[in-house]
mmCIF file of C-alpha atoms in Angstrom:
data_model
loop_
_atom_site.group_PDB
_atom_site.id
_atom_site.type_symbol
_atom_site.label_atom_id
_atom_site.label_comp_id
_atom_site.label_asym_id
_atom_site.label_seq_id
_atom_site.Cartn_x
_atom_site.Cartn_y
_atom_site.Cartn_z
ATOM 1 C CA MET A 928 76.242 83.928 110.168
ATOM 2 C CA THR A 929 77.228 80.399 111.196
ATOM 3 C CA PRO A 930 78.110 80.198 114.919
ATOM 4 C CA ALA A 931 81.781 79.562 115.621
ATOM 5 C CA SER A 932 82.980 76.490 117.451
ATOM 6 C CA PRO A 933 83.792 77.342 121.095
ATOM 7 C CA ASP A 934 86.848 75.087 120.856
ATOM 8 C CA ARG A 935 88.397 76.964 117.934
ATOM 9 C CA LEU A 936 90.858 79.817 118.595
ATOM 10 C CA VAL A 937 91.872 82.257 115.872
ATOM 11 C CA VAL A 938 94.655 84.833 116.078
ATOM 12 C CA LEU A 939 94.252 88.110 114.196
ATOM 13 C CA THR A 940 97.352 90.140 113.384
ATOM 14 C CA GLY A 941 96.818 93.824 112.647
ATOM 15 C CA ALA A 942 93.744 93.913 114.872
ATOM 16 C CA ASP A 943 94.236 97.659 115.374
ATOM 17 C CA GLY A 944 93.915 98.338 111.629
ATOM 18 C CA ARG A 945 90.885 98.941 109.408
ATOM 19 C CA LEU A 946 90.696 95.373 108.157
ATOM 20 C CA GLY A 947 91.699 93.566 111.341
ATOM 21 C CA SER A 948 89.287 95.508 113.538
ATOM 22 C CA ARG A 949 86.368 94.805 111.202
ATOM 23 C CA LEU A 950 87.247 91.129 111.227
ATOM 24 C CA ALA A 951 87.476 91.102 115.040
ATOM 25 C CA PHE A 952 83.910 92.410 115.353
ATOM 26 C CA ARG A 953 82.671 89.722 112.979
ATOM 27 C CA VAL A 954 84.438 86.908 114.807
ATOM 28 C CA ALA A 955 82.999 88.207 118.092
ATOM 29 C CA ALA A 956 79.487 88.396 116.599
ATOM 30 C CA ALA A 957 79.790 84.748 115.574
ATOM 31 C CA GLY A 958 80.801 83.779 119.106
ATOM 32 C CA GLY A 959 84.375 82.959 118.135
ATOM 33 C CA ARG A 960 87.366 82.890 120.473
ATOM 34 C CA GLN A 961 90.124 85.177 119.291
ATOM 35 C CA ARG A 962 93.454 86.637 120.255
ATOM 36 C CA LEU A 963 93.974 90.150 118.910
ATOM 37 C CA LEU A 964 97.542 91.159 118.067
ATOM 38 C CA ILE A 965 98.205 94.878 117.910
ATOM 39 C CA SER A 966 101.312 96.873 117.150
ATOM 40 C CA GLY A 967 101.028 99.321 120.006
ATOM 41 C CA ARG A 968 100.512 102.231 117.588
ATOM 42 C CA GLY A 969 96.762 101.739 117.629
ATOM 43 C CA ALA A 970 94.090 100.410 119.967
ATOM 44 C CA ALA A 971 92.324 97.067 119.964
ATOM 45 C CA PRO A 972 88.680 97.190 118.856
ATOM 46 C CA ARG A 973 86.075 97.543 121.612
ATOM 47 C CA LEU A 974 82.317 97.496 121.892
ATOM 48 C CA PRO A 975 80.482 100.871 121.714
ATOM 49 C CA ASP A 976 80.336 101.043 125.508
ATOM 50 C CA GLY A 977 84.126 100.715 125.682
ATOM 51 C CA THR A 978 84.236 97.153 126.958
ATOM 52 C CA PRO A 979 86.483 94.546 125.280
ATOM 53 C CA LEU A 980 85.046 92.223 122.660
ATOM 54 C CA PRO A 981 83.722 89.005 124.230
ATOM 55 C CA GLU A 982 85.925 85.902 124.105
ATOM 56 C CA SER A 983 88.952 87.942 123.097
ATOM 57 C CA GLU A 984 92.358 88.724 124.531
ATOM 58 C CA VAL A 985 94.767 91.422 123.382
ATOM 59 C CA VAL A 986 98.513 90.986 122.906
ATOM 60 C CA VAL A 987 100.923 93.771 121.926
ATOM 61 C CA ILE A 988 103.580 92.562 119.483
ATOM 62 C CA PRO A 989 106.593 94.884 119.002
ATOM 63 C CA ALA A 990 107.636 95.449 115.385
ATOM 64 C CA GLU A 991 111.044 93.924 116.081
ATOM 65 C CA ALA A 992 109.666 90.693 117.617
ATOM 66 C CA ASP A 993 111.294 87.545 116.235
ATOM 67 C CA ALA A 994 109.676 84.180 115.537
ATOM 68 C CA ARG A 995 110.247 82.787 119.031
ATOM 69 C CA ALA A 996 108.819 85.884 120.678
ATOM 70 C CA MET A 997 105.790 85.778 118.387
ATOM 71 C CA SER A 998 105.188 82.038 118.780
ATOM 72 C CA SER A 999 103.809 82.520 122.302
ATOM 73 C CA ALA A 1000 101.150 84.831 120.860
ATOM 74 C CA PHE A 1001 100.170 82.050 118.432
ATOM 75 C CA ALA A 1002 100.080 79.304 121.085
ATOM 76 C CA ARG A 1003 97.060 76.958 120.921
ATOM 77 C CA ALA A 1004 95.680 78.760 117.859
ATOM 78 C CA ASP A 1005 93.898 76.792 115.179
ATOM 79 C CA ALA A 1006 94.251 79.545 112.581
ATOM 80 C CA VAL A 1007 96.145 82.803 112.095
ATOM 81 C CA PHE A 1008 94.994 85.755 110.022
ATOM 82 C CA LEU A 1009 98.110 87.434 108.663
ATOM 83 C CA VAL A 1010 97.918 90.952 107.257
ATOM 84 C CA PRO A 1011 100.919 92.421 105.400
ATOM 85 C CA GLY A 1012 103.081 94.889 107.254
ATOM 86 C CA ARG A 1013 102.736 98.554 106.329
ATOM 87 C CA ASP A 1014 106.390 99.513 106.624
ATOM 88 C CA ARG A 1015 109.383 98.694 104.489
ATOM 89 C CA PRO A 1016 112.224 97.868 104.674
ATOM 90 C CA GLY A 1017 111.783 94.861 106.911
ATOM 91 C CA ARG A 1018 108.236 93.999 105.867
ATOM 92 C CA LEU A 1019 109.149 90.699 104.227
ATOM 93 C CA ALA A 1020 111.314 89.671 107.187
ATOM 94 C CA ARG A 1021 108.397 90.293 109.547
ATOM 95 C CA HIS A 1022 106.089 88.207 107.347
ATOM 96 C CA ARG A 1023 108.560 85.322 107.455
ATOM 97 C CA ALA A 1024 108.987 85.668 111.216
ATOM 98 C CA ALA A 1025 105.209 85.423 111.679
ATOM 99 C CA ILE A 1026 105.037 82.312 109.493
ATOM 100 C CA ASP A 1027 107.946 80.735 111.380
ATOM 101 C CA ALA A 1028 106.155 81.555 114.634
ATOM 102 C CA ALA A 1029 103.017 79.807 113.385
ATOM 103 C CA VAL A 1030 105.082 76.715 112.612
ATOM 104 C CA LEU A 1031 106.745 76.781 116.042
ATOM 105 C CA ALA A 1032 103.385 77.192 117.774
ATOM 106 C CA GLY A 1033 101.777 74.293 115.925
ATOM 107 C CA VAL A 1034 99.184 76.410 114.122
ATOM 108 C CA ARG A 1035 97.231 74.458 111.521
ATOM 109 C CA HIS A 1036 96.077 77.142 109.086
ATOM 110 C CA VAL A 1037 97.327 80.593 107.994
ATOM 111 C CA VAL A 1038 95.107 82.983 106.018
ATOM 112 C CA TYR A 1039 97.268 85.588 104.303
ATOM 113 C CA VAL A 1040 96.002 88.878 102.856
ATOM 114 C CA SER A 1041 97.860 89.160 99.580
ATOM 115 C CA SER A 1042 97.195 91.275 96.497
ATOM 116 C CA ILE A 1043 95.903 90.701 92.999
ATOM 117 C CA GLY A 1044 98.821 90.569 90.612
ATOM 118 C CA ALA A 1045 101.204 88.982 93.123
ATOM 119 C CA ALA A 1046 104.086 87.535 91.113
ATOM 120 C CA PRO A 1047 107.890 87.507 91.137
ATOM 121 C CA ASP A 1048 107.885 90.143 88.391
ATOM 122 C CA ALA A 1049 104.793 92.049 89.549
ATOM 123 C CA ILE A 1050 104.545 95.691 88.546
ATOM 124 C CA ALA A 1051 103.391 96.766 92.010
ATOM 125 C CA SER A 1052 106.172 96.629 94.590
ATOM 126 C CA GLY A 1053 103.789 95.439 97.305
ATOM 127 C CA ALA A 1054 102.646 92.576 95.072
ATOM 128 C CA ARG A 1055 106.244 91.391 94.731
ATOM 129 C CA ASP A 1056 106.540 91.235 98.529
ATOM 130 C CA ASP A 1057 103.221 89.400 98.650
ATOM 131 C CA TRP A 1058 104.459 86.819 96.155
ATOM 132 C CA LEU A 1059 107.583 86.158 98.188
ATOM 133 C CA THR A 1060 105.455 85.790 101.331
ATOM 134 C CA GLU A 1061 103.110 83.396 99.540
ATOM 135 C CA GLU A 1062 106.043 81.308 98.356
ATOM 136 C CA TYR A 1063 107.528 81.184 101.852
ATOM 137 C CA LEU A 1064 104.175 80.071 103.267
ATOM 138 C CA ARG A 1065 103.773 77.425 100.561
ATOM 139 C CA GLY A 1066 107.175 76.042 101.540
ATOM 140 C CA THR A 1067 105.963 75.128 105.060
ATOM 141 C CA ASP A 1068 103.725 72.291 106.234
ATOM 142 C CA LEU A 1069 101.019 74.786 107.200
ATOM 143 C CA ALA A 1070 97.645 74.729 105.507
ATOM 144 C CA TRP A 1071 97.227 78.092 103.789
ATOM 145 C CA THR A 1072 94.667 80.282 102.092
ATOM 146 C CA MET A 1073 95.561 83.392 100.088
ATOM 147 C CA LEU A 1074 93.123 86.297 99.946
ATOM 148 C CA ARG A 1075 94.347 88.329 96.989
ATOM 149 C CA THR A 1076 92.670 91.722 97.251
ATOM 150 C CA SER A 1077 92.231 94.605 94.865
ATOM 151 C CA MET A 1078 92.811 98.247 95.792
ATOM 152 C CA PHE A 1079 90.497 99.252 98.637
ATOM 153 C CA HIS A 1080 87.646 101.719 97.996
ATOM 154 C CA ARG A 1081 89.175 104.234 100.392
ATOM 155 C CA THR A 1082 92.538 104.519 98.651
ATOM 156 C CA PRO A 1083 91.623 106.855 95.733
ATOM 157 C CA THR A 1084 90.022 109.347 98.139
ATOM 158 C CA LEU A 1085 93.465 109.900 99.665
ATOM 159 C CA ALA A 1086 94.788 111.136 96.306
ATOM 160 C CA VAL A 1087 92.188 113.922 95.959
ATOM 161 C CA HIS A 1088 93.512 117.404 96.673
ATOM 162 C CA ASP A 1089 92.072 120.914 96.515
ATOM 163 C CA GLU A 1090 94.161 123.109 94.260
ATOM 164 C CA SER A 1091 93.891 126.782 93.314
ATOM 165 C CA SER A 1092 94.056 127.835 89.688
ATOM 166 C CA GLY A 1093 92.808 130.542 87.359
ATOM 167 C CA ALA A 1094 89.429 128.807 87.458
ATOM 168 C CA GLY A 1095 89.323 129.019 91.255
ATOM 169 C CA GLN A 1096 89.462 126.169 93.745
ATOM 170 C CA GLN A 1097 89.320 122.715 92.152
ATOM 171 C CA ALA A 1098 89.245 119.202 93.588
ATOM 172 C CA LEU A 1099 91.600 117.023 91.565
ATOM 173 C CA LEU A 1100 92.242 113.299 91.707
ATOM 174 C CA ARG A 1101 95.811 112.964 90.498
ATOM 175 C CA ALA A 1102 97.380 109.557 89.866
ATOM 176 C CA PRO A 1103 99.809 107.948 87.379
ATOM 177 C CA ALA A 1104 97.196 105.362 86.366
ATOM 178 C CA GLY A 1105 96.448 106.457 82.797
ATOM 179 C CA GLN A 1106 93.084 105.112 81.647
ATOM 180 C CA GLY A 1107 93.438 101.791 83.445
ATOM 181 C CA ALA A 1108 90.508 100.338 85.376
ATOM 182 C CA VAL A 1109 90.410 98.840 88.867
ATOM 183 C CA ALA A 1110 87.730 96.789 90.630
ATOM 184 C CA THR A 1111 88.179 98.391 94.055
ATOM 185 C CA VAL A 1112 86.935 96.420 97.069
ATOM 186 C CA SER A 1113 85.667 97.303 100.551
ATOM 187 C CA HIS A 1114 87.364 96.356 103.818
ATOM 188 C CA ASP A 1115 84.001 94.939 104.923
ATOM 189 C CA ASP A 1116 83.883 92.479 102.042
ATOM 190 C CA VAL A 1117 87.397 91.219 102.747
ATOM 191 C CA ALA A 1118 86.518 90.913 106.449
ATOM 192 C CA ASP A 1119 83.366 88.938 105.630
ATOM 193 C CA VAL A 1120 85.330 86.540 103.438
ATOM 194 C CA ALA A 1121 88.047 86.147 106.078
ATOM 195 C CA THR A 1122 85.389 85.365 108.696
ATOM 196 C CA ALA A 1123 83.907 82.640 106.511
ATOM 197 C CA VAL A 1124 87.333 81.088 105.926
ATOM 198 C CA LEU A 1125 88.669 81.337 109.489
ATOM 199 C CA LEU A 1126 85.537 80.020 111.212
ATOM 200 C CA ASP A 1127 84.705 77.244 108.764
ATOM 201 C CA GLU A 1128 84.343 74.005 110.728
ATOM 202 C CA ASP A 1129 86.109 72.229 107.862
ATOM 203 C CA PRO A 1130 89.251 74.324 107.203
ATOM 204 C CA ARG A 1131 90.289 71.796 104.557
ATOM 205 C CA ARG A 1132 87.620 73.368 102.374
ATOM 206 C CA HIS A 1133 89.878 76.410 101.960
ATOM 207 C CA ALA A 1134 93.328 74.840 102.276
ATOM 208 C CA GLY A 1135 95.518 75.492 99.256
ATOM 209 C CA ARG A 1136 93.004 77.914 97.774
ATOM 210 C CA THR A 1137 93.603 81.403 96.419
ATOM 211 C CA TYR A 1138 90.625 83.749 96.367
ATOM 212 C CA PHE A 1139 90.419 86.981 94.384
ATOM 213 C CA LEU A 1140 88.525 89.690 96.238
ATOM 214 C CA THR A 1141 87.227 92.584 94.154
ATOM 215 C CA GLY A 1142 84.302 94.938 93.950
ATOM 216 C CA PRO A 1143 81.425 94.323 91.502
ATOM 217 C CA GLU A 1144 82.735 96.570 88.714
ATOM 218 C CA ALA A 1145 85.970 97.850 87.224
ATOM 219 C CA LEU A 1146 86.209 101.643 87.151
ATOM 220 C CA THR A 1147 88.681 103.982 85.514
ATOM 221 C CA PHE A 1148 89.897 106.911 87.606
ATOM 222 C CA ASP A 1149 87.564 109.106 85.541
ATOM 223 C CA ASP A 1150 84.714 106.838 86.702
ATOM 224 C CA ILE A 1151 85.958 107.003 90.294
ATOM 225 C CA ALA A 1152 86.104 110.802 90.141
ATOM 226 C CA ALA A 1153 82.546 110.923 88.778
ATOM 227 C CA THR A 1154 81.300 108.576 91.508
ATOM 228 C CA LEU A 1155 82.986 110.685 94.185
ATOM 229 C CA SER A 1156 81.520 113.846 92.665
ATOM 230 C CA ALA A 1157 77.982 112.459 92.757
ATOM 231 C CA ALA A 1158 78.319 111.424 96.400
ATOM 232 C CA ILE A 1159 80.012 114.586 97.643
ATOM 233 C CA GLY A 1160 78.058 117.130 95.654
ATOM 234 C CA ARG A 1161 81.049 118.882 94.092
ATOM 235 C CA THR A 1162 83.044 118.192 90.960
ATOM 236 C CA ILE A 1163 86.181 116.115 91.282
ATOM 237 C CA ARG A 1164 88.264 115.798 88.125
ATOM 238 C CA TYR A 1165 90.799 113.101 87.371
ATOM 239 C CA VAL A 1166 94.180 114.299 86.090
ATOM 240 C CA PRO A 1167 96.572 111.572 84.899
ATOM 241 C CA GLN A 1168 100.129 112.113 86.108
ATOM 242 C CA THR A 1169 103.584 111.140 85.024
ATOM 243 C CA VAL A 1170 105.735 109.235 87.496
ATOM 244 C CA GLU A 1171 107.832 112.370 88.047
ATOM 245 C CA GLN A 1172 104.726 114.433 88.850
ATOM 246 C CA ALA A 1173 103.521 111.796 91.313
ATOM 247 C CA ARG A 1174 106.881 111.751 93.082
ATOM 248 C CA ALA A 1175 106.783 115.542 93.424
ATOM 249 C CA GLN A 1176 103.211 115.530 94.743
ATOM 250 C CA PHE A 1177 103.974 112.986 97.480
ATOM 251 C CA SER A 1178 107.406 114.324 98.361
ATOM 252 C CA ARG A 1179 106.453 114.454 102.043
ATOM 253 C CA SER A 1180 105.731 110.715 102.130
ATOM 254 C CA THR A 1181 108.418 108.100 102.658
ATOM 255 C CA ALA A 1182 110.220 106.755 99.612
ATOM 256 C CA THR A 1183 108.574 103.369 100.187
ATOM 257 C CA GLU A 1184 105.064 104.825 100.373
ATOM 258 C CA VAL A 1185 105.630 106.770 97.155
ATOM 259 C CA GLU A 1186 107.032 103.710 95.370
ATOM 260 C CA ASP A 1187 104.130 101.518 96.524
ATOM 261 C CA TRP A 1188 101.567 104.084 95.299
ATOM 262 C CA ILE A 1189 103.212 104.734 91.945
ATOM 263 C CA THR A 1190 103.774 101.076 91.097
ATOM 264 C CA LEU A 1191 100.216 100.206 92.171
ATOM 265 C CA CYS A 1192 98.911 102.864 89.769
ATOM 266 C CA GLN A 1193 101.190 101.510 87.039
ATOM 267 C CA ALA A 1194 99.710 98.055 87.616
ATOM 268 C CA ILE A 1195 96.239 99.552 87.216
ATOM 269 C CA GLU A 1196 97.273 101.255 83.983
ATOM 270 C CA ALA A 1197 98.552 97.898 82.716
ATOM 271 C CA GLY A 1198 95.173 96.272 83.426
ATOM 272 C CA VAL A 1199 96.373 94.029 86.267
ATOM 273 C CA LEU A 1200 93.541 95.015 88.634
ATOM 274 C CA ALA A 1201 90.703 95.264 86.115
ATOM 275 C CA GLN A 1202 89.333 91.777 86.670
ATOM 276 C CA VAL A 1203 86.013 91.354 88.490
ATOM 277 C CA SER A 1204 85.871 88.190 90.570
ATOM 278 C CA PRO A 1205 82.777 86.399 91.954
ATOM 279 C CA ASP A 1206 84.658 85.140 95.026
ATOM 280 C CA VAL A 1207 83.247 87.719 97.471
ATOM 281 C CA GLY A 1208 79.730 86.709 96.503
ATOM 282 C CA HIS A 1209 80.474 82.997 96.793
ATOM 283 C CA LEU A 1210 82.139 83.250 100.210
ATOM 284 C CA ALA A 1211 80.235 86.134 101.838
ATOM 285 C CA GLY A 1212 76.856 85.001 100.499
ATOM 286 C CA ARG A 1213 76.005 88.376 98.996
ATOM 287 C CA ARG A 1214 77.095 90.717 96.228
ATOM 288 C CA ALA A 1215 80.274 92.710 96.749
ATOM 289 C CA ARG A 1216 79.740 96.350 97.748
ATOM 290 C CA SER A 1217 80.312 98.917 95.013
ATOM 291 C CA LEU A 1218 82.270 102.134 95.507
ATOM 292 C CA GLU A 1219 78.960 104.014 95.369
ATOM 293 C CA VAL A 1220 77.505 101.914 98.192
ATOM 294 C CA TRP A 1221 80.681 102.263 100.260
ATOM 295 C CA LEU A 1222 80.574 106.059 99.943
ATOM 296 C CA ASP A 1223 76.989 106.019 101.199
ATOM 297 C CA ASP A 1224 77.887 103.713 104.097
ATOM 298 C CA TYR A 1225 81.009 105.586 105.243
ATOM 299 C CA PRO A 1226 80.565 109.369 104.819
ATOM 300 C CA ALA A 1227 83.173 110.044 107.511
ATOM 301 C CA GLU A 1228 85.845 108.428 105.303
ATOM 302 C CA TRP A 1229 85.479 111.130 102.634
ATOM 303 C CA ALA A 1230 84.273 114.069 104.744
ATOM 304 C CA HIS A 1231 87.633 115.774 104.154
ATOM 305 C CA LEU A 1232 86.709 116.126 100.472
ATOM 306 C CA ARG A 1233 83.750 118.388 101.164
ATOM 307 C CA LEU A 1234 84.044 122.151 100.893
ATOM 308 C CA PRO A 1235 84.567 123.848 104.273
ATOM 309 C CA SER A 1236 81.142 125.493 104.100
ATOM 310 C CA VAL A 1237 79.321 122.147 103.860
ATOM 311 C CA ARG A 1238 81.336 120.150 106.385
#
């Protein structure tokens, strides 16, 4: 890893999330100076002994913070890593407030985590928000880089449920994705790419660029179920759903969460996320991690899928 310049300060939003925390550790390992913005719902990443990451400061940003309130958190920053908000409504407004804050603070470069398929008429609801955020960012004088990501490896594991039937207990992966394929990607790969972009001594190398971050292969949900089965040691079967069945299954989730999941699956069925991109390899300097490798690396992420007797 190339050492970071001691004069360069990067600000990471969402530092208490899966992606932001991984990125924070990488920036720290490279000797970078960073300001970690957290929502207050989670904790900032720390070293194994509980001490803060070196050369880092933590700032809590309330969800309702406006551009002026946020601009102080961006002060003196060379670059800002902007992750999309998890909650709607209001997600797009918060994205715009963060971009306005970067302008007010004199930030030079914003790296935005977008999604593959982002477009004004995107099938996936989240991708439509991402497109509007991209357009807003392009309309400023800021240098920008878009990291358009695929579905993360972890996401399909959340749709696996144990169900009782005449055949006994079964583990079923239910999703309204038909036979579409998706090149799922790991949080680690996105974090590695973000590190390379944020700490590059020549940020102009990435200005105005859009990178597509995927895993090394496109898998159908049948393939995903088979890969999960091999790792876990029990059979997981994929059952395609209708939209109505998906809404009923996730009735306890918020309407926004259900809509985001269903429309993402519809985008997969339409082939929007089937592309395999070489960008992770080019920017991270190694091959993207497959779902199989991720399952081997992170057994705790899918431990809930094991039978009680083998947990």
